[in-house]
mmCIF file of the C-alpha atoms, coordinates in Angstrom:
data_MODEL
# 
_entry.id   MODEL 
# 
loop_
_atom_site.group_PDB 
_atom_site.id 
_atom_site.type_symbol 
_atom_site.label_atom_id 
_atom_site.label_alt_id 
_atom_site.label_comp_id 
_atom_site.label_asym_id 
_atom_site.label_entity_id 
_atom_site.label_seq_id 
_atom_site.pdbx_PDB_ins_code 
_atom_site.Cartn_x 
_atom_site.Cartn_y 
_atom_site.Cartn_z 
_atom_site.occupancy 
_atom_site.B_iso_or_equiv 
_atom_site.pdbx_formal_charge 
_atom_site.auth_seq_id 
_atom_site.auth_comp_id 
_atom_site.auth_asym_id 
_atom_site.auth_atom_id 
_atom_site.pdbx_PDB_model_num 
ATOM 1   C CA . MET A 1 1   ? 14.055  -28.722 -2.928  1.00 0.00 ? 1   MET A CA 1 
ATOM 2   C CA . PHE A 1 2   ? 10.841  -26.598 -3.948  1.00 0.00 ? 2   PHE A CA 1 
ATOM 3   C CA . VAL A 1 3   ? 12.917  -23.910 -5.229  1.00 0.00 ? 3   VAL A CA 1 
ATOM 4   C CA . ASP A 1 4   ? 15.016  -26.404 -7.426  1.00 0.00 ? 4   ASP A CA 1 
ATOM 5   C CA . VAL A 1 5   ? 11.746  -27.972 -8.825  1.00 0.00 ? 5   VAL A CA 1 
ATOM 6   C CA . LEU A 1 6   ? 10.494  -24.429 -9.586  1.00 0.00 ? 6   LEU A CA 1 
ATOM 7   C CA . ARG A 1 7   ? 13.701  -23.511 -11.142 1.00 0.00 ? 7   ARG A CA 1 
ATOM 8   C CA . ARG A 1 8   ? 13.666  -26.478 -13.550 1.00 0.00 ? 8   ARG A CA 1 
ATOM 9   C CA . TYR A 1 9   ? 10.174  -26.017 -14.273 1.00 0.00 ? 9   TYR A CA 1 
ATOM 10  C CA . VAL A 1 10  ? 10.528  -22.430 -15.350 1.00 0.00 ? 10  VAL A CA 1 
ATOM 11  C CA . GLU A 1 11  ? 13.659  -23.342 -17.432 1.00 0.00 ? 11  GLU A CA 1 
ATOM 12  C CA . SER A 1 12  ? 11.479  -25.942 -19.260 1.00 0.00 ? 12  SER A CA 1 
ATOM 13  C CA . LEU A 1 13  ? 8.723   -23.612 -20.185 1.00 0.00 ? 13  LEU A CA 1 
ATOM 14  C CA . PRO A 1 14  ? 8.543   -23.077 -23.995 1.00 0.00 ? 14  PRO A CA 1 
ATOM 15  C CA . PRO A 1 15  ? 9.948   -19.967 -25.360 1.00 0.00 ? 15  PRO A CA 1 
ATOM 16  C CA . GLN A 1 16  ? 6.325   -18.700 -26.271 1.00 0.00 ? 16  GLN A CA 1 
ATOM 17  C CA . GLN A 1 17  ? 5.111   -19.252 -22.757 1.00 0.00 ? 17  GLN A CA 1 
ATOM 18  C CA . THR A 1 18  ? 3.892   -15.889 -21.184 1.00 0.00 ? 18  THR A CA 1 
ATOM 19  C CA . GLY A 1 19  ? 3.187   -15.018 -17.601 1.00 0.00 ? 19  GLY A CA 1 
ATOM 20  C CA . TRP A 1 20  ? 5.036   -14.183 -14.446 1.00 0.00 ? 20  TRP A CA 1 
ATOM 21  C CA . LEU A 1 21  ? 6.884   -17.459 -14.287 1.00 0.00 ? 21  LEU A CA 1 
ATOM 22  C CA . ALA A 1 22  ? 8.113   -16.916 -17.701 1.00 0.00 ? 22  ALA A CA 1 
ATOM 23  C CA . GLY A 1 23  ? 9.392   -13.666 -16.821 1.00 0.00 ? 23  GLY A CA 1 
ATOM 24  C CA . LEU A 1 24  ? 11.513  -15.240 -14.060 1.00 0.00 ? 24  LEU A CA 1 
ATOM 25  C CA . ARG A 1 25  ? 13.670  -16.683 -17.023 1.00 0.00 ? 25  ARG A CA 1 
ATOM 26  C CA . ASP A 1 26  ? 14.781  -13.133 -17.808 1.00 0.00 ? 26  ASP A CA 1 
ATOM 27  C CA . PRO A 1 27  ? 17.433  -11.819 -15.382 1.00 0.00 ? 27  PRO A CA 1 
ATOM 28  C CA . GLN A 1 28  ? 16.343  -8.153  -15.675 1.00 0.00 ? 28  GLN A CA 1 
ATOM 29  C CA . LEU A 1 29  ? 12.552  -8.962  -15.899 1.00 0.00 ? 29  LEU A CA 1 
ATOM 30  C CA . SER A 1 30  ? 13.002  -11.166 -12.691 1.00 0.00 ? 30  SER A CA 1 
ATOM 31  C CA . LYS A 1 31  ? 14.505  -8.078  -10.966 1.00 0.00 ? 31  LYS A CA 1 
ATOM 32  C CA . ALA A 1 32  ? 11.414  -6.021  -12.026 1.00 0.00 ? 32  ALA A CA 1 
ATOM 33  C CA . LEU A 1 33  ? 9.087   -8.756  -10.895 1.00 0.00 ? 33  LEU A CA 1 
ATOM 34  C CA . ALA A 1 34  ? 10.870  -9.107  -7.493  1.00 0.00 ? 34  ALA A CA 1 
ATOM 35  C CA . LEU A 1 35  ? 10.513  -5.186  -7.220  1.00 0.00 ? 35  LEU A CA 1 
ATOM 36  C CA . ILE A 1 36  ? 6.898   -5.429  -7.543  1.00 0.00 ? 36  ILE A CA 1 
ATOM 37  C CA . HIS A 1 37  ? 6.235   -8.160  -5.292  1.00 0.00 ? 37  HIS A CA 1 
ATOM 38  C CA . ASP A 1 38  ? 8.666   -7.117  -2.696  1.00 0.00 ? 38  ASP A CA 1 
ATOM 39  C CA . ARG A 1 39  ? 7.021   -3.497  -2.561  1.00 0.00 ? 39  ARG A CA 1 
ATOM 40  C CA . PRO A 1 40  ? 3.736   -3.555  -4.047  1.00 0.00 ? 40  PRO A CA 1 
ATOM 41  C CA . ALA A 1 41  ? 2.768   -0.276  -2.246  1.00 0.00 ? 41  ALA A CA 1 
ATOM 42  C CA . HIS A 1 42  ? 5.711   1.602   -3.585  1.00 0.00 ? 42  HIS A CA 1 
ATOM 43  C CA . ASN A 1 43  ? 4.576   4.359   -6.153  1.00 0.00 ? 43  ASN A CA 1 
ATOM 44  C CA . TRP A 1 44  ? 6.134   2.568   -8.994  1.00 0.00 ? 44  TRP A CA 1 
ATOM 45  C CA . THR A 1 45  ? 6.307   4.131   -12.447 1.00 0.00 ? 45  THR A CA 1 
ATOM 46  C CA . VAL A 1 46  ? 7.438   2.490   -15.634 1.00 0.00 ? 46  VAL A CA 1 
ATOM 47  C CA . GLU A 1 47  ? 10.498  4.754   -15.594 1.00 0.00 ? 47  GLU A CA 1 
ATOM 48  C CA . ALA A 1 48  ? 11.366  3.994   -11.923 1.00 0.00 ? 48  ALA A CA 1 
ATOM 49  C CA . LEU A 1 49  ? 11.049  0.154   -12.336 1.00 0.00 ? 49  LEU A CA 1 
ATOM 50  C CA . ALA A 1 50  ? 13.099  0.404   -15.481 1.00 0.00 ? 50  ALA A CA 1 
ATOM 51  C CA . LYS A 1 51  ? 15.752  2.303   -13.629 1.00 0.00 ? 51  LYS A CA 1 
ATOM 52  C CA . GLU A 1 52  ? 16.032  -0.301  -10.813 1.00 0.00 ? 52  GLU A CA 1 
ATOM 53  C CA . SER A 1 53  ? 16.013  -3.214  -13.271 1.00 0.00 ? 53  SER A CA 1 
ATOM 54  C CA . ALA A 1 54  ? 18.629  -1.811  -15.775 1.00 0.00 ? 54  ALA A CA 1 
ATOM 55  C CA . PHE A 1 55  ? 16.264  -1.313  -18.581 1.00 0.00 ? 55  PHE A CA 1 
ATOM 56  C CA . SER A 1 56  ? 15.247  1.638   -20.632 1.00 0.00 ? 56  SER A CA 1 
ATOM 57  C CA . ARG A 1 57  ? 11.477  2.516   -20.076 1.00 0.00 ? 57  ARG A CA 1 
ATOM 58  C CA . THR A 1 58  ? 10.655  1.386   -23.472 1.00 0.00 ? 58  THR A CA 1 
ATOM 59  C CA . VAL A 1 59  ? 12.354  -1.813  -23.417 1.00 0.00 ? 59  VAL A CA 1 
ATOM 60  C CA . LEU A 1 60  ? 10.996  -2.744  -19.990 1.00 0.00 ? 60  LEU A CA 1 
ATOM 61  C CA . ALA A 1 61  ? 7.538   -1.938  -21.278 1.00 0.00 ? 61  ALA A CA 1 
ATOM 62  C CA . GLU A 1 62  ? 7.999   -3.945  -24.468 1.00 0.00 ? 62  GLU A CA 1 
ATOM 63  C CA . ARG A 1 63  ? 9.551   -6.840  -23.091 1.00 0.00 ? 63  ARG A CA 1 
ATOM 64  C CA . PHE A 1 64  ? 7.512   -7.041  -19.975 1.00 0.00 ? 64  PHE A CA 1 
ATOM 65  C CA . THR A 1 65  ? 4.324   -7.027  -22.119 1.00 0.00 ? 65  THR A CA 1 
ATOM 66  C CA . LYS A 1 66  ? 5.852   -9.675  -24.489 1.00 0.00 ? 66  LYS A CA 1 
ATOM 67  C CA . ILE A 1 67  ? 7.085   -11.952 -21.780 1.00 0.00 ? 67  ILE A CA 1 
ATOM 68  C CA . VAL A 1 68  ? 4.539   -11.602 -18.891 1.00 0.00 ? 68  VAL A CA 1 
ATOM 69  C CA . GLY A 1 69  ? 1.640   -11.028 -21.191 1.00 0.00 ? 69  GLY A CA 1 
ATOM 70  C CA . MET A 1 70  ? 0.479   -7.491  -19.844 1.00 0.00 ? 70  MET A CA 1 
ATOM 71  C CA . PRO A 1 71  ? 2.243   -4.079  -19.256 1.00 0.00 ? 71  PRO A CA 1 
ATOM 72  C CA . PRO A 1 72  ? 4.064   -3.621  -16.038 1.00 0.00 ? 72  PRO A CA 1 
ATOM 73  C CA . MET A 1 73  ? 1.529   -1.265  -14.484 1.00 0.00 ? 73  MET A CA 1 
ATOM 74  C CA . HIS A 1 74  ? -1.398  -3.519  -15.307 1.00 0.00 ? 74  HIS A CA 1 
ATOM 75  C CA . TYR A 1 75  ? 0.678   -6.412  -13.540 1.00 0.00 ? 75  TYR A CA 1 
ATOM 76  C CA . LEU A 1 76  ? 1.149   -4.159  -10.690 1.00 0.00 ? 76  LEU A CA 1 
ATOM 77  C CA . ALA A 1 77  ? -2.479  -3.309  -10.395 1.00 0.00 ? 77  ALA A CA 1 
ATOM 78  C CA . LYS A 1 78  ? -3.349  -6.910  -10.566 1.00 0.00 ? 78  LYS A CA 1 
ATOM 79  C CA . TRP A 1 79  ? -0.929  -7.995  -8.002  1.00 0.00 ? 79  TRP A CA 1 
ATOM 80  C CA . ARG A 1 80  ? -1.982  -5.417  -5.514  1.00 0.00 ? 80  ARG A CA 1 
ATOM 81  C CA . MET A 1 81  ? -5.779  -6.589  -6.118  1.00 0.00 ? 81  MET A CA 1 
ATOM 82  C CA . GLN A 1 82  ? -4.736  -10.113 -5.484  1.00 0.00 ? 82  GLN A CA 1 
ATOM 83  C CA . ILE A 1 83  ? -3.102  -9.000  -2.124  1.00 0.00 ? 83  ILE A CA 1 
ATOM 84  C CA . ALA A 1 84  ? -6.181  -6.711  -1.261  1.00 0.00 ? 84  ALA A CA 1 
ATOM 85  C CA . SER A 1 85  ? -8.491  -9.641  -1.964  1.00 0.00 ? 85  SER A CA 1 
ATOM 86  C CA . GLU A 1 86  ? -6.652  -12.011 0.318   1.00 0.00 ? 86  GLU A CA 1 
ATOM 87  C CA . LEU A 1 87  ? -6.265  -9.505  3.265   1.00 0.00 ? 87  LEU A CA 1 
ATOM 88  C CA . LEU A 1 88  ? -10.037 -8.906  2.698   1.00 0.00 ? 88  LEU A CA 1 
ATOM 89  C CA . SER A 1 89  ? -10.781 -12.613 2.815   1.00 0.00 ? 89  SER A CA 1 
ATOM 90  C CA . THR A 1 90  ? -8.681  -13.297 5.791   1.00 0.00 ? 90  THR A CA 1 
ATOM 91  C CA . GLY A 1 91  ? -8.246  -10.326 7.926   1.00 0.00 ? 91  GLY A CA 1 
ATOM 92  C CA . ASN A 1 92  ? -10.200 -7.810  9.935   1.00 0.00 ? 92  ASN A CA 1 
ATOM 93  C CA . SER A 1 93  ? -8.213  -4.777  8.496   1.00 0.00 ? 93  SER A CA 1 
ATOM 94  C CA . ASN A 1 94  ? -10.800 -1.954  7.341   1.00 0.00 ? 94  ASN A CA 1 
ATOM 95  C CA . VAL A 1 95  ? -10.702 -0.915  3.652   1.00 0.00 ? 95  VAL A CA 1 
ATOM 96  C CA . ALA A 1 96  ? -8.889  2.127   4.329   1.00 0.00 ? 96  ALA A CA 1 
ATOM 97  C CA . SER A 1 97  ? -5.775  0.324   5.925   1.00 0.00 ? 97  SER A CA 1 
ATOM 98  C CA . ILE A 1 98  ? -5.660  -2.261  3.060   1.00 0.00 ? 98  ILE A CA 1 
ATOM 99  C CA . ALA A 1 99  ? -5.936  0.583   0.608   1.00 0.00 ? 99  ALA A CA 1 
ATOM 100 C CA . ALA A 1 100 ? -2.838  2.149   2.178   1.00 0.00 ? 100 ALA A CA 1 
ATOM 101 C CA . GLU A 1 101 ? -1.020  -1.035  2.621   1.00 0.00 ? 101 GLU A CA 1 
ATOM 102 C CA . ILE A 1 102 ? -1.041  -1.802  -1.124  1.00 0.00 ? 102 ILE A CA 1 
ATOM 103 C CA . GLY A 1 103 ? -0.257  1.686   -2.205  1.00 0.00 ? 103 GLY A CA 1 
ATOM 104 C CA . TYR A 1 104 ? -3.387  3.685   -2.687  1.00 0.00 ? 104 TYR A CA 1 
ATOM 105 C CA . GLU A 1 105 ? -3.624  7.094   -1.388  1.00 0.00 ? 105 GLU A CA 1 
ATOM 106 C CA . SER A 1 106 ? -7.504  6.916   -0.607  1.00 0.00 ? 106 SER A CA 1 
ATOM 107 C CA . GLU A 1 107 ? -10.013 4.340   0.210   1.00 0.00 ? 107 GLU A CA 1 
ATOM 108 C CA . ALA A 1 108 ? -12.091 5.812   -2.658  1.00 0.00 ? 108 ALA A CA 1 
ATOM 109 C CA . ALA A 1 109 ? -9.421  5.419   -5.142  1.00 0.00 ? 109 ALA A CA 1 
ATOM 110 C CA . PHE A 1 110 ? -8.799  1.794   -4.026  1.00 0.00 ? 110 PHE A CA 1 
ATOM 111 C CA . SER A 1 111 ? -12.492 0.942   -4.004  1.00 0.00 ? 111 SER A CA 1 
ATOM 112 C CA . ARG A 1 112 ? -12.998 2.003   -7.631  1.00 0.00 ? 112 ARG A CA 1 
ATOM 113 C CA . ALA A 1 113 ? -9.835  0.345   -8.648  1.00 0.00 ? 113 ALA A CA 1 
ATOM 114 C CA . PHE A 1 114 ? -11.013 -2.951  -6.972  1.00 0.00 ? 114 PHE A CA 1 
ATOM 115 C CA . LYS A 1 115 ? -14.274 -2.832  -8.264  1.00 0.00 ? 115 LYS A CA 1 
ATOM 116 C CA . LYS A 1 116 ? -13.024 -2.113  -11.799 1.00 0.00 ? 116 LYS A CA 1 
ATOM 117 C CA . MET A 1 117 ? -10.551 -5.246  -11.890 1.00 0.00 ? 117 MET A CA 1 
ATOM 118 C CA . ILE A 1 118 ? -12.690 -7.712  -9.549  1.00 0.00 ? 118 ILE A CA 1 
ATOM 119 C CA . GLY A 1 119 ? -16.132 -6.841  -10.289 1.00 0.00 ? 119 GLY A CA 1 
ATOM 120 C CA . VAL A 1 120 ? -17.613 -5.998  -6.854  1.00 0.00 ? 120 VAL A CA 1 
ATOM 121 C CA . PRO A 1 121 ? -16.675 -3.416  -4.163  1.00 0.00 ? 121 PRO A CA 1 
ATOM 122 C CA . PRO A 1 122 ? -14.218 -4.527  -1.563  1.00 0.00 ? 122 PRO A CA 1 
ATOM 123 C CA . SER A 1 123 ? -17.077 -4.611  0.974   1.00 0.00 ? 123 SER A CA 1 
ATOM 124 C CA . ALA A 1 124 ? -18.952 -6.766  -1.092  1.00 0.00 ? 124 ALA A CA 1 
ATOM 125 C CA . TRP A 1 125 ? -15.991 -9.013  -1.884  1.00 0.00 ? 125 TRP A CA 1 
ATOM 126 C CA . ARG A 1 126 ? -15.354 -9.428  1.916   1.00 0.00 ? 126 ARG A CA 1 
ATOM 127 C CA . LEU A 1 127 ? -19.144 -10.144 2.714   1.00 0.00 ? 127 LEU A CA 1 
ATOM 128 C CA . GLY A 1 128 ? -19.216 -12.594 -0.283  1.00 0.00 ? 128 GLY A CA 1 
ATOM 129 C CA . VAL A 1 129 ? -16.055 -14.428 0.769   1.00 0.00 ? 129 VAL A CA 1 
ATOM 130 C CA . ARG A 1 130 ? -17.326 -14.550 4.671   1.00 0.00 ? 130 ARG A CA 1 
ATOM 131 C CA . VAL A 1 131 ? -20.891 -15.926 3.559   1.00 0.00 ? 131 VAL A CA 1 
ATOM 132 C CA . ALA A 1 132 ? -19.398 -18.364 1.226   1.00 0.00 ? 132 ALA A CA 1 
ATOM 133 C CA . ALA A 1 133 ? -17.072 -19.759 3.855   1.00 0.00 ? 133 ALA A CA 1 
ATOM 134 C CA . GLY A 1 134 ? -19.701 -19.852 6.425   1.00 0.00 ? 134 GLY A CA 1 
ATOM 135 C CA . SER A 1 135 ? -22.245 -21.705 4.106   1.00 0.00 ? 135 SER A CA 1 
ATOM 136 C CA . GLY A 1 136 ? -20.274 -24.827 3.728   1.00 0.00 ? 136 GLY A CA 1 
ATOM 137 C CA . SER A 1 137 ? -21.261 -24.819 0.033   1.00 0.00 ? 137 SER A CA 1 
ATOM 138 C CA . ASP A 1 138 ? -18.597 -25.802 -2.582  1.00 0.00 ? 138 ASP A CA 1 
ATOM 139 C CA . GLU A 1 139 ? -20.519 -23.715 -5.234  1.00 0.00 ? 139 GLU A CA 1 
ATOM 140 C CA . ALA A 1 140 ? -20.707 -20.620 -3.037  1.00 0.00 ? 140 ALA A CA 1 
ATOM 141 C CA . SER A 1 141 ? -16.832 -20.862 -2.321  1.00 0.00 ? 141 SER A CA 1 
ATOM 142 C CA . GLU A 1 142 ? -16.106 -21.437 -6.094  1.00 0.00 ? 142 GLU A CA 1 
ATOM 143 C CA . THR A 1 143 ? -18.180 -18.159 -6.956  1.00 0.00 ? 143 THR A CA 1 
ATOM 144 C CA . ALA A 1 144 ? -16.189 -16.251 -4.530  1.00 0.00 ? 144 ALA A CA 1 
ATOM 145 C CA . ASN A 1 145 ? -12.893 -17.505 -5.388  1.00 0.00 ? 145 ASN A CA 1 
ATOM 146 C CA . GLU A 1 146 ? -13.655 -17.158 -9.237  1.00 0.00 ? 146 GLU A CA 1 
ATOM 147 C CA . SER A 1 147 ? -14.540 -13.359 -8.625  1.00 0.00 ? 147 SER A CA 1 
ATOM 148 C CA . GLY A 1 148 ? -11.090 -12.879 -7.182  1.00 0.00 ? 148 GLY A CA 1 
ATOM 149 C CA . SER A 1 149 ? -9.251  -14.533 -10.050 1.00 0.00 ? 149 SER A CA 1 
# 
């Protein structure tokens, strides 16, 4: 039932709507999105993603950017950081293993990318989430959640 509701919602989106849900309307883009979501740690390039989605590299980059609202590699980076922030928030995995799990070859490269996108290093994110969760303060929880959005 949920899938049917989601499918109907996606079909009802206005043509100018952007975002990953809008990308699901396009069969080829939905393939590219599924590849990114299913294998975030894969060493994706626009060319490899295009090939597996039956696009030319240029058409994929243009269509993805127009419909999803950002280039495919930027979307991949954001998706990886969303996964990482969740792993940092809920698990006890160390930063190096999280980096490897989402496709970074080194902890340092992951830490730089995380800080650039999220605004704080992974260790600070983990600490901030744990402090906020332990404080019971709604304001602290909101601040930690906003940092990861």
